[in-house]
CSV table of C-alpha atoms and ligand atoms in Angstrom, one decimal:
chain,number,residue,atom,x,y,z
A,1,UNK,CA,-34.8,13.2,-14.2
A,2,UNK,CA,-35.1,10.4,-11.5
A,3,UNK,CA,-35.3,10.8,-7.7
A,4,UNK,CA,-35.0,8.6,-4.8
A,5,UNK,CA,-36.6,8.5,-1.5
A,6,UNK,CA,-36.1,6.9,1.5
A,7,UNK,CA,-36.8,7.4,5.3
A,8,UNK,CA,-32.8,8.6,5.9
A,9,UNK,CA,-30.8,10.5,3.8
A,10,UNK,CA,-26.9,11.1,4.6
A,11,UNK,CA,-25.6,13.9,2.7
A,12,UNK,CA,-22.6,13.8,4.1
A,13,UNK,CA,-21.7,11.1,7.8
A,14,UNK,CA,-23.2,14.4,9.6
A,15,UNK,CA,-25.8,15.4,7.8
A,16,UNK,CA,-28.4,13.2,8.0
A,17,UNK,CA,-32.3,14.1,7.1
A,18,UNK,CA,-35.2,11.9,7.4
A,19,UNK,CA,-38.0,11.7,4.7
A,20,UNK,CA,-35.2,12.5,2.6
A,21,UNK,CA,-34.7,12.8,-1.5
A,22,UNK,CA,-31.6,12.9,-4.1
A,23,UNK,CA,-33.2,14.5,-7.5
A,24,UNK,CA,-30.6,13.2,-10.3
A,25,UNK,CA,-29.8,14.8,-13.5
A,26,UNK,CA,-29.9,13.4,-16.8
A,27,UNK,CA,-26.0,13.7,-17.1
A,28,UNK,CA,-25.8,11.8,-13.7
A,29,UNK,CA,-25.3,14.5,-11.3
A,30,UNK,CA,-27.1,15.1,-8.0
A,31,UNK,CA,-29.3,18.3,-8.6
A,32,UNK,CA,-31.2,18.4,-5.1
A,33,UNK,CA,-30.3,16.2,-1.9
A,34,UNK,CA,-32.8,17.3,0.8
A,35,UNK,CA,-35.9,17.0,2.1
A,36,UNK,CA,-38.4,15.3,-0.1
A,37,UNK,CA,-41.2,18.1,0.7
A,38,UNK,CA,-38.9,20.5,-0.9
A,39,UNK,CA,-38.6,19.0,-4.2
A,40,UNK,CA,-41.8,21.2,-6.4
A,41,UNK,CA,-43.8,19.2,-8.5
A,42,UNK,CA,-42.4,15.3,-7.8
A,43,UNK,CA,-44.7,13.9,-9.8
A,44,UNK,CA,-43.2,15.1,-12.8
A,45,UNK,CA,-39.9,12.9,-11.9
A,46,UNK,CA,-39.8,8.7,-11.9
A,47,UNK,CA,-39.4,8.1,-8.4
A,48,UNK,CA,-37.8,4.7,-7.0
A,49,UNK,CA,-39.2,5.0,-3.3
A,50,UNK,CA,-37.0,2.6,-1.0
A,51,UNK,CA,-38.6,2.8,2.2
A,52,UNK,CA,-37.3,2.4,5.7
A,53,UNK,CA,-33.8,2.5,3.9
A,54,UNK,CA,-30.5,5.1,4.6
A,55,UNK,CA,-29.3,6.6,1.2
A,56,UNK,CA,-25.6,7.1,1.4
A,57,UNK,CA,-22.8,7.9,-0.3
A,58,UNK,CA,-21.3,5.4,-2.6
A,59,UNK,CA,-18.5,3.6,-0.7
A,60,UNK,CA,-14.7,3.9,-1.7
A,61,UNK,CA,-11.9,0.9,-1.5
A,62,UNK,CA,-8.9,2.7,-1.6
A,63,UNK,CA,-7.1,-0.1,-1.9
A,64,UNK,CA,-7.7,-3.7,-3.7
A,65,UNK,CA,-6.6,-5.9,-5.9
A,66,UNK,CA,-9.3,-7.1,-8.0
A,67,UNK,CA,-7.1,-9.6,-9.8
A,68,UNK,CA,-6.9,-11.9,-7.1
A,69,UNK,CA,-10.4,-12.3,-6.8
A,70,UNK,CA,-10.4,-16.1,-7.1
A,71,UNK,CA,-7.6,-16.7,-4.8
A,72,UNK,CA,-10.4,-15.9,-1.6
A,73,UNK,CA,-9.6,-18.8,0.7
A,74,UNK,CA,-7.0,-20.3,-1.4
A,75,UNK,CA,-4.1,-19.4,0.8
A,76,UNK,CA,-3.5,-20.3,4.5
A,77,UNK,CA,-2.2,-17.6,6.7
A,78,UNK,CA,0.0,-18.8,9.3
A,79,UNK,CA,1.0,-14.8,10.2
A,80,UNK,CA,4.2,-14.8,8.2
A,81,UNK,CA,3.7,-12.8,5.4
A,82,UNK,CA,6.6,-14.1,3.4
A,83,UNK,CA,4.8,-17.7,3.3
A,84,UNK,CA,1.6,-16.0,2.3
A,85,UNK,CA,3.3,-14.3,-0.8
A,86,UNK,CA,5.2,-17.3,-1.6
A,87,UNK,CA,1.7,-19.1,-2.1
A,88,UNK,CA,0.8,-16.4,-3.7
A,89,UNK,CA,2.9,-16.7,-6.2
A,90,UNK,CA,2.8,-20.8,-6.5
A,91,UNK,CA,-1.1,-20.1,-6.7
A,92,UNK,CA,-1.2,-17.4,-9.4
A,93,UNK,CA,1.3,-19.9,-11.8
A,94,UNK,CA,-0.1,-21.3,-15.2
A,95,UNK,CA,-3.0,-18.6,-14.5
A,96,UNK,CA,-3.9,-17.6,-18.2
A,97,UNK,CA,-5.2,-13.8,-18.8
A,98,UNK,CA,-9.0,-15.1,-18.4
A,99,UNK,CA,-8.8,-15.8,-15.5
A,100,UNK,CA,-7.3,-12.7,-14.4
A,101,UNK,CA,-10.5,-11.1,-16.6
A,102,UNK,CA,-12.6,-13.6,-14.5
A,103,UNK,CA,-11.3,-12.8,-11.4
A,104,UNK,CA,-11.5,-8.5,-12.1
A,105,UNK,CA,-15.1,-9.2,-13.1
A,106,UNK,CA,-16.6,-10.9,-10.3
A,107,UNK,CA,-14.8,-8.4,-7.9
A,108,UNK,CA,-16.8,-5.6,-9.7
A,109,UNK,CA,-19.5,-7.6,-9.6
A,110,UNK,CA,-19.2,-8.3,-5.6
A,111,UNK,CA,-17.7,-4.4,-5.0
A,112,UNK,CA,-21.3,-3.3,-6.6
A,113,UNK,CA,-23.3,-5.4,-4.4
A,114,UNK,CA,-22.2,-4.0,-1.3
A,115,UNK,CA,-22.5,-0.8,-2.3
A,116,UNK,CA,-18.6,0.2,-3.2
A,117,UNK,CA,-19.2,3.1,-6.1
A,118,UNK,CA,-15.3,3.5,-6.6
A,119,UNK,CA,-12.3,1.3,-6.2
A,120,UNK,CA,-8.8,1.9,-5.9
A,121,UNK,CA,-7.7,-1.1,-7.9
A,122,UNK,CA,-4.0,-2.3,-8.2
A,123,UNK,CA,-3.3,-3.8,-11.6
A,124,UNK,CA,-0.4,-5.9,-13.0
A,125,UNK,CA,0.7,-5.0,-16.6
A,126,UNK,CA,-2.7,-3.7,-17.2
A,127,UNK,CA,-3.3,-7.6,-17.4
A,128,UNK,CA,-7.4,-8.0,-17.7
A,129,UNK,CA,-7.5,-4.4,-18.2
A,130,UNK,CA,-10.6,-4.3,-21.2
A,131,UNK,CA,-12.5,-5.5,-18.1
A,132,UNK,CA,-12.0,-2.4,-15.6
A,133,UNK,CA,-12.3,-0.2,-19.0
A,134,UNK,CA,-15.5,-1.4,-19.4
A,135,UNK,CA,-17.0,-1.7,-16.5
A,136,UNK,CA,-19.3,0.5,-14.9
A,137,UNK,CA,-17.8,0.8,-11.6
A,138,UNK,CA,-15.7,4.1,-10.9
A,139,UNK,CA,-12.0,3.4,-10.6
A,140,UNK,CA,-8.7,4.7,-9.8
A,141,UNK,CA,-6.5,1.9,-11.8
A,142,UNK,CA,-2.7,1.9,-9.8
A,143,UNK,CA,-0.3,0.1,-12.1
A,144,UNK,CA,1.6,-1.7,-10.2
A,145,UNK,CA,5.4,-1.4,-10.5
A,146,UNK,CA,8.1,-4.4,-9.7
A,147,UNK,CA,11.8,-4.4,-10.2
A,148,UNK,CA,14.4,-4.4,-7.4
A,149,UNK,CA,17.0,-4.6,-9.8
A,150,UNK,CA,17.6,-0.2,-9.8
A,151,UNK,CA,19.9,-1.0,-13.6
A,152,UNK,CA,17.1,-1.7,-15.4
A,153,UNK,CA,14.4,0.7,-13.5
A,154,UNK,CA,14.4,2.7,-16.8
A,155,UNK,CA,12.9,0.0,-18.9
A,156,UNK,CA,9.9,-0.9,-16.1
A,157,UNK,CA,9.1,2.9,-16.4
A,158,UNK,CA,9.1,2.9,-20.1
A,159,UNK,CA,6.6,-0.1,-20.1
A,160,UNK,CA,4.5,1.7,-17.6
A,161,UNK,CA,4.3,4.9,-20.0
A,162,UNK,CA,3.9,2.8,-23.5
A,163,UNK,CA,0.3,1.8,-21.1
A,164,UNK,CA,-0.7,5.2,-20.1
A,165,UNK,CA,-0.2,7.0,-22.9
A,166,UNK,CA,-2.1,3.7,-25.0
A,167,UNK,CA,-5.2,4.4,-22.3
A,168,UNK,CA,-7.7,7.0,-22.7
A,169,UNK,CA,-9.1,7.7,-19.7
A,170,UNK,CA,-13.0,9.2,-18.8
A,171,UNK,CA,-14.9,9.9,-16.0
A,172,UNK,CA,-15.2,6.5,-14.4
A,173,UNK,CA,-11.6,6.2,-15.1
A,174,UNK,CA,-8.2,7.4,-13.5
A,175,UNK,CA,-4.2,6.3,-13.4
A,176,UNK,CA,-2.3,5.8,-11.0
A,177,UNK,CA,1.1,4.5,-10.5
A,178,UNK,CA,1.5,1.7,-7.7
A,179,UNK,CA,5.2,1.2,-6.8
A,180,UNK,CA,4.7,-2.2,-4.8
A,181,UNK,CA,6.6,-2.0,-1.7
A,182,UNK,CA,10.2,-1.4,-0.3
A,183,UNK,CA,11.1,-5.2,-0.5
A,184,UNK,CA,10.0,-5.4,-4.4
A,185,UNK,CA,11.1,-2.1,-5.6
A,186,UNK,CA,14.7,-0.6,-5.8
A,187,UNK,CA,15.2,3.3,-4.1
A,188,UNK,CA,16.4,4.1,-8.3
A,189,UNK,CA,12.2,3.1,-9.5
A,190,UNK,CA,10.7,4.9,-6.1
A,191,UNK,CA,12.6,7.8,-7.6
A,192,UNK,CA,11.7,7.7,-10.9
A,193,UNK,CA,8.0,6.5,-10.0
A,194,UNK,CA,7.6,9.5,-8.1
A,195,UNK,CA,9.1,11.8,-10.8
A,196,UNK,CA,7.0,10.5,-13.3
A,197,UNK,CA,3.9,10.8,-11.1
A,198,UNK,CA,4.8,14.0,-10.8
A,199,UNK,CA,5.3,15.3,-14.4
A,200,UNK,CA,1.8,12.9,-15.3
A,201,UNK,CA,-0.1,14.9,-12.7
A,202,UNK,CA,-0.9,11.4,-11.5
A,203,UNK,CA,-1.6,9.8,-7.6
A,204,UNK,CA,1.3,7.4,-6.1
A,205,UNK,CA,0.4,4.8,-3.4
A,206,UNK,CA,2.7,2.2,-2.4
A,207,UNK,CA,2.5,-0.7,0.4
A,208,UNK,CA,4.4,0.6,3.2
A,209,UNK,CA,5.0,-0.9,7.1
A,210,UNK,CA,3.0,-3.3,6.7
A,211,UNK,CA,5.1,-6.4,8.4
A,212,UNK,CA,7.8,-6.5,11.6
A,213,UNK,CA,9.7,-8.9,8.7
A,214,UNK,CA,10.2,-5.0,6.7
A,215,UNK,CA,10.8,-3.3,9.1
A,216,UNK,CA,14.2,-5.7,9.9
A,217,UNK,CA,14.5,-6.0,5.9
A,218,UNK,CA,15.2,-1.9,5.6
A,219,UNK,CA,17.0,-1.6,8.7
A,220,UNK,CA,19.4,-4.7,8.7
A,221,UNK,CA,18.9,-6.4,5.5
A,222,UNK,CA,18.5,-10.0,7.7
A,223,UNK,CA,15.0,-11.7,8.0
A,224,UNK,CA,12.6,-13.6,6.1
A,225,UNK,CA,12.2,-10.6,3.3
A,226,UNK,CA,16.3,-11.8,2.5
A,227,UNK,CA,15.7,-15.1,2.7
A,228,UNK,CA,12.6,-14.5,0.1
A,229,UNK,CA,14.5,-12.3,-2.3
A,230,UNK,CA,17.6,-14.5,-2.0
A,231,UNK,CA,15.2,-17.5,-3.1
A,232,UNK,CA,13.9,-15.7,-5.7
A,233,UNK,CA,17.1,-14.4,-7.0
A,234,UNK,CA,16.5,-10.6,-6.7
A,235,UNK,CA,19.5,-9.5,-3.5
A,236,UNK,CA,22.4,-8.9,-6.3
A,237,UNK,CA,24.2,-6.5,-4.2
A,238,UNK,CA,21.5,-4.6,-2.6
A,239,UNK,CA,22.4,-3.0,0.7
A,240,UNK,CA,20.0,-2.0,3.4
A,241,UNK,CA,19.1,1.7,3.7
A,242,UNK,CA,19.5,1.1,7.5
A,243,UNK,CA,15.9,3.3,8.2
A,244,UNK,CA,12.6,2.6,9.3
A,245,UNK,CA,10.1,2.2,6.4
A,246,UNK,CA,8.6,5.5,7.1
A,247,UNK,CA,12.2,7.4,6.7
A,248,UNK,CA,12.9,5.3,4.1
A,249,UNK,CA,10.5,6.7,1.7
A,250,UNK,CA,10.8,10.6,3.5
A,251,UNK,CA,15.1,9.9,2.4
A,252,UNK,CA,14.2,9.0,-1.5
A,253,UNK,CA,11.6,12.3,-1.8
A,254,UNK,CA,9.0,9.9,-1.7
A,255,UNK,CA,6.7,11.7,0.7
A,256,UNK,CA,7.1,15.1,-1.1
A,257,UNK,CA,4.1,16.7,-2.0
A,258,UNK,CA,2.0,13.9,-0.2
A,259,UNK,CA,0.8,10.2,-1.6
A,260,UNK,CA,-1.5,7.2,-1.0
A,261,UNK,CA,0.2,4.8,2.4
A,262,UNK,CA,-0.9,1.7,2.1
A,263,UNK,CA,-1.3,-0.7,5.4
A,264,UNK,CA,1.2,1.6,8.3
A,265,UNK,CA,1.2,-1.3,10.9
A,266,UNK,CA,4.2,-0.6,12.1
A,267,UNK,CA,5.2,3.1,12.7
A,268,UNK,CA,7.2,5.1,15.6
A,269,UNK,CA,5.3,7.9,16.8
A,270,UNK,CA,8.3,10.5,14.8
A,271,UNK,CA,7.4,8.1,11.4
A,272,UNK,CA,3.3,9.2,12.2
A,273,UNK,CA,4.9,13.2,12.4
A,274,UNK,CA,6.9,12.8,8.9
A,275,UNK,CA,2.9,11.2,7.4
A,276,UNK,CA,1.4,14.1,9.1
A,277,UNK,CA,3.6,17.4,7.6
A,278,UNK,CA,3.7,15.7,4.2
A,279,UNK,CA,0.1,15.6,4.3
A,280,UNK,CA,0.1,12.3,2.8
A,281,UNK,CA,-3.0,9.5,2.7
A,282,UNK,CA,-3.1,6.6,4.7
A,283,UNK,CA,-5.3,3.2,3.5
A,284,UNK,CA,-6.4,1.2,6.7
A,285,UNK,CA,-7.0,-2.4,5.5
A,286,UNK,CA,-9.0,-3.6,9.1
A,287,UNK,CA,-9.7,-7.5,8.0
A,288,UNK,CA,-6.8,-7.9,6.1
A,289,UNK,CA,-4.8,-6.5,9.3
A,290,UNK,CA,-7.0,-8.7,11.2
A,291,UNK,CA,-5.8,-12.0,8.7
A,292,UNK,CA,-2.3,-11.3,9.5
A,293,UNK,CA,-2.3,-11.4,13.2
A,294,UNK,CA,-0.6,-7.7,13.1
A,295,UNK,CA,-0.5,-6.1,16.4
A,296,UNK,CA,-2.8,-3.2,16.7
A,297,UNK,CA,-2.8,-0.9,14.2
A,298,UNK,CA,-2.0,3.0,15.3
A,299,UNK,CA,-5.1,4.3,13.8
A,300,UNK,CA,-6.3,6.1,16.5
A,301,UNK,CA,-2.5,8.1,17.2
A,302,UNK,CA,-3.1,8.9,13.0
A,303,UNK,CA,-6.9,10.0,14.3
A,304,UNK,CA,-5.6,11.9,16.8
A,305,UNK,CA,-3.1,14.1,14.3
A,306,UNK,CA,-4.5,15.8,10.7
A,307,UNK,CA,-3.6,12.9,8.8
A,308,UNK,CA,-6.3,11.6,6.1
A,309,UNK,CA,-7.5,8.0,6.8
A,310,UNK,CA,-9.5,6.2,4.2
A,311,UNK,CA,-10.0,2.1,3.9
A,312,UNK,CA,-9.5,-0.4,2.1
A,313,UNK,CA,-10.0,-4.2,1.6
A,314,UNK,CA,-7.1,-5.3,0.2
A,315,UNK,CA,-7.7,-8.6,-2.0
A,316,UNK,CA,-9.7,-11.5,-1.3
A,317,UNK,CA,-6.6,-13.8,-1.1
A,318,UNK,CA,-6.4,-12.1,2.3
A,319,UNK,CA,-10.2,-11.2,3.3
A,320,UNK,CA,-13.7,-12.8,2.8
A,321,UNK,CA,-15.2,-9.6,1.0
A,322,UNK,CA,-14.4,-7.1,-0.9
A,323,UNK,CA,-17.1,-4.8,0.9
A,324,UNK,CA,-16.4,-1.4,2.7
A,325,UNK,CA,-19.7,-1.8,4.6
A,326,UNK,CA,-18.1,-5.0,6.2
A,327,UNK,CA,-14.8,-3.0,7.1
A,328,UNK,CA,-16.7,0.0,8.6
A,329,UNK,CA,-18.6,-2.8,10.6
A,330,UNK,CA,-15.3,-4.5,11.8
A,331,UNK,CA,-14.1,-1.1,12.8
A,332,UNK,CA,-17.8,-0.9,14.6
A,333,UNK,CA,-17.5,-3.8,17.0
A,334,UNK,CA,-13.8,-3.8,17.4
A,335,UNK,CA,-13.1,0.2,18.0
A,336,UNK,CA,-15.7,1.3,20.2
A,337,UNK,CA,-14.3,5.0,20.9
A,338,UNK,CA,-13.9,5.4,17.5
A,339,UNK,CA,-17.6,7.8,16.4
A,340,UNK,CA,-19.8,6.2,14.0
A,341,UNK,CA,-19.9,9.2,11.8
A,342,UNK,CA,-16.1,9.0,11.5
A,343,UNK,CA,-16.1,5.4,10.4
A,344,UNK,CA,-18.9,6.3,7.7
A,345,UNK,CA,-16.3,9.0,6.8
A,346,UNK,CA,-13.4,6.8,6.3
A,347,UNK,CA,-15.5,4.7,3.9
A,348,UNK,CA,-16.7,7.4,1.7
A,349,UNK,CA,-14.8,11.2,2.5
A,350,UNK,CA,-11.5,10.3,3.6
A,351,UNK,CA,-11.1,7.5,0.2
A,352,UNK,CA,-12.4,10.3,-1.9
A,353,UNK,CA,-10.1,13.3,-0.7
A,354,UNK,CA,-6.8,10.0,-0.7
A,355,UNK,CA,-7.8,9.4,-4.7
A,356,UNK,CA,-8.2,13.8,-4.8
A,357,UNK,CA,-11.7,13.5,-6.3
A,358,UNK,CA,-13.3,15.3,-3.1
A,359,UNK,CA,-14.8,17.5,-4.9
A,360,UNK,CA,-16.8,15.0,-6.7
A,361,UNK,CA,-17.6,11.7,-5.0
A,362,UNK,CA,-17.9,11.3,-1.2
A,363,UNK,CA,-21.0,12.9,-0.3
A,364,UNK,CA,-24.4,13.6,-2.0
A,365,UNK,CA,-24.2,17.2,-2.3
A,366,UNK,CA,-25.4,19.1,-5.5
A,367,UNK,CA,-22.9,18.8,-8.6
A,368,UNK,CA,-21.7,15.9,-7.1
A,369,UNK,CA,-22.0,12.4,-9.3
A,370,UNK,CA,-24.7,10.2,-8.2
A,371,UNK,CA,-22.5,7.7,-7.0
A,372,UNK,CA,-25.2,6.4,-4.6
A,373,UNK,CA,-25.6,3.1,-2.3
A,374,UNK,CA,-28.7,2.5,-0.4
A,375,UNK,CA,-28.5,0.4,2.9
A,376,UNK,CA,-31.4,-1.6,4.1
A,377,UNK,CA,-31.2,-2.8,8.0
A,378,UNK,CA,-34.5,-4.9,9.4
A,379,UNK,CA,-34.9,-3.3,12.6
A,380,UNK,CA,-36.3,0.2,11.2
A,381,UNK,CA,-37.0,1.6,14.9
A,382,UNK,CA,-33.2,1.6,16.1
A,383,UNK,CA,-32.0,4.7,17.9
A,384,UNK,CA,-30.3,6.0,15.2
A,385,UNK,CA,-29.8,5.5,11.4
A,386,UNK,CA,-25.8,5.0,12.2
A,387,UNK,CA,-26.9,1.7,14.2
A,388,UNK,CA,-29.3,0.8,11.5
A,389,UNK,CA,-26.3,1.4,9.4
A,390,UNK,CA,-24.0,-1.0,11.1
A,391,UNK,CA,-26.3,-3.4,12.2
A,392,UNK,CA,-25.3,-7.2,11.4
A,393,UNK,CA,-27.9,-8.2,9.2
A,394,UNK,CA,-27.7,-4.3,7.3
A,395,UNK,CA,-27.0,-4.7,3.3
A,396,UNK,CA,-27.1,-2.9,1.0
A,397,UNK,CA,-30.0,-3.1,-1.6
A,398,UNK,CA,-29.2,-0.8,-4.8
A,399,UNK,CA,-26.0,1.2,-6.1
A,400,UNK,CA,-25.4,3.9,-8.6
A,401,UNK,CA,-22.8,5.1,-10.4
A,402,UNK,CA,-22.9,8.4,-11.9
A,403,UNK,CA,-27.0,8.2,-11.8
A,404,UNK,CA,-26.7,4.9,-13.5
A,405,UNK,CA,-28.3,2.3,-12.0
A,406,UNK,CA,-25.6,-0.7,-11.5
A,407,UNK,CA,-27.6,-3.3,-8.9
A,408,UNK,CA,-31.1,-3.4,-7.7
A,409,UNK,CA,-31.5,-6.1,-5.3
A,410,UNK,CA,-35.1,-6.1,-5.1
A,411,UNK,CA,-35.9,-5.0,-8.8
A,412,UNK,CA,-37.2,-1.5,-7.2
A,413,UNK,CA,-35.8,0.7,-10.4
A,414,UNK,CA,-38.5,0.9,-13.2
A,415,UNK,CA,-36.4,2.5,-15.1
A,416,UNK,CA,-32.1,2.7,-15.9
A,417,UNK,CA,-30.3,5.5,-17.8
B,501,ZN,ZN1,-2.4,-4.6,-1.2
């Protein structure tokens, strides 16, 4: 059995205890979180002892794309989206499967580093998929879902199923199905998406509201998503549900039951009361909001209601990180009514209770998995550990999943499971 020490300990964003200890199990499972004092007989434990330091949940992405890893500054953003995923696309041509594989393993690598314990991660086709199956990072893997053309929704679903049922999942592993968004995806595969989400006992998420450009798509069928789609060859009699995206997806059953909201940029305040009573999730991406030039983002109405808001990064081909801490700073400086305890929850609670594994990631509480980061900030005398937390030069110095040790900065671990 290990411990660690520091001078903070979070339990949870409100529970914070100084001179505090986590005693972890062999099987990787937080036995004690508390006061170090308490723990009888900690000499008989290896301790790693990381000073001045905040131990802290392990952060959660709900939502990435790990795949696009190597894209980070490839694409110019001029704020219309359409452009972006048209260079997108030109970008990602001739890619062979390594460098897909490539790309998913330095985004685990980087998600580690900055303290991220489990990632949301959208995958296409399973493509680099022996990658996130082995590595040590916890994961929700979203298969992503394309087809606009609702004849042969059938045989995209069938493909998805030949993958789930060929994967065996474990504890650092769940599926998930990731219908892309309104403008790549016919009413006919939301539909059958959601069924089949249903009868696998599995989470949905899908992109929604995230541009002005789909919100004139659904509603008039005009704007630069037509022009895209007619380009691409994908219209073929498609008529435009004439509803805001929010409706759009309350009309096809989508919302029933609740599911994972990716993005919400652009929302009436009736859309926010259909997210609220189907008690569905909503990802906040800040930076990659911030890349887009969006207008604000109505955060703080969805704050105001009971609606569950967790963050993500989105990928690098739209953000210069793929680390939570960096978000939860963003939201620091730019959001200065919003309480430091509820951005800290965001990054760890809210992404836990969105991928419905609260009751086993998102705090350090006992039973819990040791999915651990530890957060070193220079200036040890600030006022509180939150502004240690969020300080600029703050990083984080050693992450662990399930009691496994998975980066140590400064070598401090004399020992690994
Ligand atoms: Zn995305």
């Amino acid at each position: 059995m290990n411990i660690l020490k520091s001078k903070y300990l979070l339990r949870d964003p409100d529970n914070v205890i100084e001179d505090g200890a986590v005693v972890i199990d062999d099987d990787g499972l937080i036995e004690f979180a508390g006061e170090f004092k308490d723990i009888s007989a900690p000499e008989s434990y290896r301790i790693i002892d990381l000073g001045d330091s905040a131990i802290v949940p392990g952060f959660i992405n709900a939502h990435t794309h790990l795949e696009l890893t190597h894209l980070h500054k490839s694409i110019k953003s001029n704020g219309n989206f359409t452009d972006w995923i048209r260079q997108l696309v030109d970008r990602k041509k001739g890619w062979a499967e390594s460098e897909y594989a490539l790309s998913v393993r330095d985004g685990i690598t980087s998600s580690l580093r900055s303290g991220t314990t489990t990632v949301a991660d959208i995958t296409r086709n399973g493509i680099a998929l022996s990658e996130l199956l082995t590595s040590k990072i916890r994961k929700s893997l979203f298969f992503e879902i394309i087809n606009f053309d609702p004849a042969s929704a059938k045989e995209t679903i069938n493909d998805f199923k030949k993958i789930y049922t060929a994967i065996k999942t474990d504890e650092l592993l769940s599926i998930g199905l990731f219908p892309h968004a309104p403008y790549t995806v016919s009413d006919k595969l939301y539909r059958d998406c959601k069924e089949v989400s249903e009868d696998l006992g599995v989470e949905i998420a899908t992109h929604i509201a995230e541009t002005k450009d789909e919100v004139e798509f659904l509603a008039r069928g005009t704007g630069h998503f037509a022009t895209l789609l007619k380009d691409f060859k994908m219209l073929k009699g498609w008529k435009p549900p004439e509803l805001s995206p929010i409706n759009y997806l309350k009309n096809i059953g989508f919302l029933e039951n609740g599911c994972i909201l990716i993005h919400c940029n652009y929302m009436t305040e009736e859309e926010i009361d259909l997210i609220e009573e189907s008690k569905s999730n909503v990802v906040f991406c800040p930076r990659s909001h911030e890349y887009f030039l969006h207008e604000d983002h109505p955060f703080s109405s969805l704050k105001d209601r009971d609606i569950n808001i967790a963050l993500g990064t989105d990928s690098l081909a739209s953000n210069d990180t793929l680390s939570i801490l960096d978000e939860m700073k963003f939201i620091r400086n730019h959001y200065q009514d919003i309480k430091p305890q509820n951005i800290l929850c965001m990054g760890t609670i809210a992404g836990a209770a969105a991928l419905k594994m609260d009751d086993r990631i998102g705090r350090l509480d006992p039973g819990y998995y040791a999915d651990i980061a530890v957060i070193e900030f220079m200036n040890s005398e600030v006022s509180n550990v939150y502004d240690g937390i969020f300080s600029q030069d703050s990083e984080c110095i050693l992450t662990m999943v399930s009691g496994e040790i998975c980066y140590d900065k400064n070598g401090l671990a004399p020992f690994s499971n």
